[in-house]
PDB file of C-alpha atoms and ligand atoms in Angstrom:
ATOM      1  CA  UNK A 344     -10.255  -6.394 -14.505  1.00 65.00           C
ATOM      2  CA  UNK A 345      -8.439  -3.197 -13.574  1.00 66.00           C
ATOM      3  CA  UNK A 346      -7.620  -2.718  -9.910  1.00 68.00           C
ATOM      4  CA  UNK A 347     -10.110   0.058  -9.130  1.00 67.00           C
ATOM      5  CA  UNK A 348      -8.626   0.749  -5.715  1.00 69.00           C
ATOM      6  CA  UNK A 349      -5.531   2.051  -7.505  1.00 68.00           C
ATOM      7  CA  UNK A 350      -7.465   4.525  -9.638  1.00 67.00           C
ATOM      8  CA  UNK A 351      -6.764   8.202  -8.980  1.00 65.00           C
ATOM      9  CA  UNK A 352      -9.431  10.179  -7.235  1.00 66.00           C
ATOM     10  CA  UNK A 353     -12.094  11.739  -9.487  1.00 63.00           C
ATOM     11  CA  UNK A 354     -10.273  15.048  -9.636  1.00 64.00           C
ATOM     12  CA  UNK A 355      -9.981  16.472 -13.128  1.00 65.00           C
ATOM     13  CA  UNK A 356      -6.183  16.985 -12.880  1.00 66.00           C
ATOM     14  CA  UNK A 357      -5.736  13.218 -12.561  1.00 71.00           C
ATOM     15  CA  UNK A 358      -7.581  12.532 -15.792  1.00 82.00           C
ATOM     16  CA  UNK A 359      -7.250  15.561 -18.050  1.00 91.00           C
ATOM     17  CA  UNK A 360      -4.137  14.168 -19.755  1.00 93.00           C
ATOM     18  CA  UNK A 361      -6.502  11.840 -21.620  1.00 93.00           C
ATOM     19  CA  UNK A 362      -7.870  14.830 -23.535  1.00 95.00           C
ATOM     20  CA  UNK A 363      -4.485  15.143 -25.243  1.00 97.00           C
ATOM     21  CA  UNK A 364      -4.237  11.487 -26.258  1.00 97.00           C
ATOM     22  CA  UNK A 365      -3.812  10.778 -29.953  1.00 98.00           C
ATOM     23  CA  UNK A 366      -6.218   7.851 -29.570  1.00 97.00           C
ATOM     24  CA  UNK A 367      -9.144  10.206 -28.986  1.00 96.00           C
ATOM     25  CA  UNK A 368      -9.434  10.613 -32.736  1.00 96.00           C
ATOM     26  CA  UNK A 369      -8.893   6.919 -33.591  1.00 97.00           C
ATOM     27  CA  UNK A 370     -11.334   4.004 -33.704  1.00 96.00           C
ATOM     28  CA  UNK A 371     -11.200   2.489 -30.168  1.00 96.00           C
ATOM     29  CA  UNK A 372     -11.057  -1.008 -31.661  1.00 95.00           C
ATOM     30  CA  UNK A 373      -7.490  -0.284 -32.715  1.00 97.00           C
ATOM     31  CA  UNK A 374      -6.569  -0.077 -29.013  1.00 97.00           C
ATOM     32  CA  UNK A 375      -9.120  -2.554 -27.655  1.00 95.00           C
ATOM     33  CA  UNK A 376      -9.378  -5.510 -30.026  1.00 87.00           C
ATOM     34  CA  UNK A 377     -12.104  -8.094 -29.572  1.00 88.00           C
ATOM     35  CA  UNK A 378     -11.236 -10.913 -27.155  1.00 85.00           C
ATOM     36  CA  UNK A 379     -11.619 -13.426 -29.945  1.00 91.00           C
ATOM     37  CA  UNK A 380      -8.880 -11.833 -32.034  1.00 91.00           C
ATOM     38  CA  UNK A 381      -5.649 -13.838 -32.059  1.00 91.00           C
ATOM     39  CA  UNK A 382      -2.342 -14.307 -33.833  1.00 94.00           C
ATOM     40  CA  UNK A 383      -1.096 -12.120 -36.664  1.00 96.00           C
ATOM     41  CA  UNK A 384      -4.346 -10.120 -36.909  1.00 95.00           C
ATOM     42  CA  UNK A 385      -4.063  -9.111 -33.262  1.00 94.00           C
ATOM     43  CA  UNK A 386      -0.353  -8.396 -33.597  1.00 95.00           C
ATOM     44  CA  UNK A 387      -0.987  -6.114 -36.584  1.00 96.00           C
ATOM     45  CA  UNK A 388      -3.661  -4.244 -34.664  1.00 96.00           C
ATOM     46  CA  UNK A 389      -1.426  -3.840 -31.609  1.00 97.00           C
ATOM     47  CA  UNK A 390       1.387  -2.584 -33.814  1.00 97.00           C
ATOM     48  CA  UNK A 391      -0.972  -0.070 -35.365  1.00 98.00           C
ATOM     49  CA  UNK A 392      -1.993   1.154 -31.891  1.00 98.00           C
ATOM     50  CA  UNK A 393       1.641   1.410 -30.834  1.00 98.00           C
ATOM     51  CA  UNK A 394       2.373   3.562 -33.859  1.00 98.00           C
ATOM     52  CA  UNK A 395      -0.249   6.033 -32.685  1.00 98.00           C
ATOM     53  CA  UNK A 396       1.148   5.924 -29.152  1.00 98.00           C
ATOM     54  CA  UNK A 397       4.668   6.619 -30.429  1.00 98.00           C
ATOM     55  CA  UNK A 398       3.503  10.082 -31.515  1.00 97.00           C
ATOM     56  CA  UNK A 399       1.325  10.771 -28.501  1.00 98.00           C
ATOM     57  CA  UNK A 400       2.279  13.705 -26.246  1.00 98.00           C
ATOM     58  CA  UNK A 401       0.949  11.952 -23.126  1.00 98.00           C
ATOM     59  CA  UNK A 402       2.563   8.543 -23.664  1.00 98.00           C
ATOM     60  CA  UNK A 403       4.522   8.593 -20.387  1.00 97.00           C
ATOM     61  CA  UNK A 404       1.499   9.624 -18.310  1.00 96.00           C
ATOM     62  CA  UNK A 405      -0.693   7.036 -20.025  1.00 97.00           C
ATOM     63  CA  UNK A 406       1.835   4.268 -19.436  1.00 97.00           C
ATOM     64  CA  UNK A 407       2.256   5.280 -15.803  1.00 95.00           C
ATOM     65  CA  UNK A 408      -1.512   5.164 -15.321  1.00 94.00           C
ATOM     66  CA  UNK A 409      -1.888   1.758 -16.995  1.00 95.00           C
ATOM     67  CA  UNK A 410       0.859   0.237 -14.870  1.00 95.00           C
ATOM     68  CA  UNK A 411      -0.441   1.835 -11.673  1.00 93.00           C
ATOM     69  CA  UNK A 412      -4.013   0.573 -12.034  1.00 92.00           C
ATOM     70  CA  UNK A 413      -2.882  -2.617 -13.773  1.00 94.00           C
ATOM     71  CA  UNK A 414      -5.092  -2.127 -16.801  1.00 94.00           C
ATOM     72  CA  UNK A 415      -5.794  -5.625 -18.089  1.00 94.00           C
ATOM     73  CA  UNK A 416      -7.073  -4.740 -21.574  1.00 95.00           C
ATOM     74  CA  UNK A 417      -5.904  -2.853 -24.587  1.00 96.00           C
ATOM     75  CA  UNK A 418      -2.818  -0.934 -25.611  1.00 98.00           C
ATOM     76  CA  UNK A 419      -1.959   1.883 -23.199  1.00 98.00           C
ATOM     77  CA  UNK A 420       1.149   4.004 -23.378  1.00 98.00           C
ATOM     78  CA  UNK A 421       2.485   1.900 -26.222  1.00 98.00           C
ATOM     79  CA  UNK A 422       2.340  -1.321 -24.216  1.00 98.00           C
ATOM     80  CA  UNK A 423       0.166  -4.379 -24.775  1.00 97.00           C
ATOM     81  CA  UNK A 424      -1.382  -6.198 -21.796  1.00 96.00           C
ATOM     82  CA  UNK A 425       1.329  -8.879 -22.042  1.00 95.00           C
ATOM     83  CA  UNK A 426       4.096  -6.272 -22.009  1.00 97.00           C
ATOM     84  CA  UNK A 427       2.582  -4.500 -18.992  1.00 97.00           C
ATOM     85  CA  UNK A 428       2.199  -7.801 -17.212  1.00 96.00           C
ATOM     86  CA  UNK A 429       5.852  -8.602 -17.866  1.00 96.00           C
ATOM     87  CA  UNK A 430       6.964  -5.224 -16.474  1.00 96.00           C
ATOM     88  CA  UNK A 431       4.782  -5.596 -13.386  1.00 95.00           C
ATOM     89  CA  UNK A 432       6.123  -9.049 -12.612  1.00 93.00           C
ATOM     90  CA  UNK A 433       9.769  -8.688 -13.539  1.00 89.00           C
ATOM     91  CA  UNK A 434      12.252  -8.910 -10.673  1.00 84.00           C
ATOM     92  CA  UNK A 435      13.104  -5.503  -9.242  1.00 74.00           C
ATOM     93  CA  UNK A 436      16.883  -5.520  -9.295  1.00 59.00           C
ATOM     94  CA  UNK A 437      17.620  -1.782  -9.318  1.00 54.00           C
ATOM     95  CA  UNK A 438      16.085  -0.870  -5.923  1.00 51.00           C
ATOM     96  CA  UNK A 439      17.813  -3.851  -4.302  1.00 50.00           C
ATOM     97  CA  UNK A 440      21.144  -2.734  -5.772  1.00 51.00           C
ATOM     98  CA  UNK A 441      20.539   0.769  -4.456  1.00 49.00           C
ATOM     99  CA  UNK A 442      19.786  -0.578  -0.984  1.00 48.00           C
ATOM    100  CA  UNK A 443      22.908  -2.736  -1.046  1.00 49.00           C
ATOM    101  CA  UNK A 444      25.048   0.198  -2.187  1.00 48.00           C
ATOM    102  CA  UNK A 445      23.514   2.519   0.390  1.00 46.00           C
ATOM    103  CA  UNK A 446      24.079  -0.006   3.192  1.00 47.00           C
ATOM    104  CA  UNK A 447      27.783  -0.259   2.324  1.00 48.00           C
ATOM    105  CA  UNK A 448      28.352   3.473   2.983  1.00 44.00           C
TER     106      UNK A 448
HETATM  107  S1  SF4 B 900      -0.197   6.768 -25.296  1.00 61.89           S
HETATM  108 FE1  SF4 B 900      -1.495   5.644 -26.735  1.00 61.89          FE
HETATM  109  S2  SF4 B 900      -3.189   4.833 -25.506  1.00 61.89           S
HETATM  110 FE2  SF4 B 900      -2.183   6.438 -24.294  1.00 61.89          FE
HETATM  111  S3  SF4 B 900      -3.326   8.315 -24.681  1.00 61.89           S
HETATM  112 FE3  SF4 B 900      -1.639   8.230 -26.156  1.00 61.89          FE
HETATM  113  S4  SF4 B 900      -2.421   7.234 -27.992  1.00 61.89           S
HETATM  114 FE4  SF4 B 900      -3.862   6.832 -26.318  1.00 61.89          FE
END
């Protein structure tokens, strides 16, 4: 389940980017496959969704949103749930390096 406490406030500026999403004119099942779907069928569907995302003018905003609220389902911003999960849980080396560099000066 998405972390609702991380959702932006219900102000239209926080959500209006979705009006420009390429997926608005595509069958939602391409982006949100059934839970029972597995293996190559699911992979093909995710690839199809990613191809739409690759041409989407709001990809960056969509990805930022999905990572911020930790969307658990579907392809958002060209990322599958597994890919988002990996990003969210990967070690954060860059900020630590910046802190170390900053401390040395
Ligand atoms: S990046 Fe993909 S999921 Fe996000 S709005 Fe665009 S088409 Fe839809």
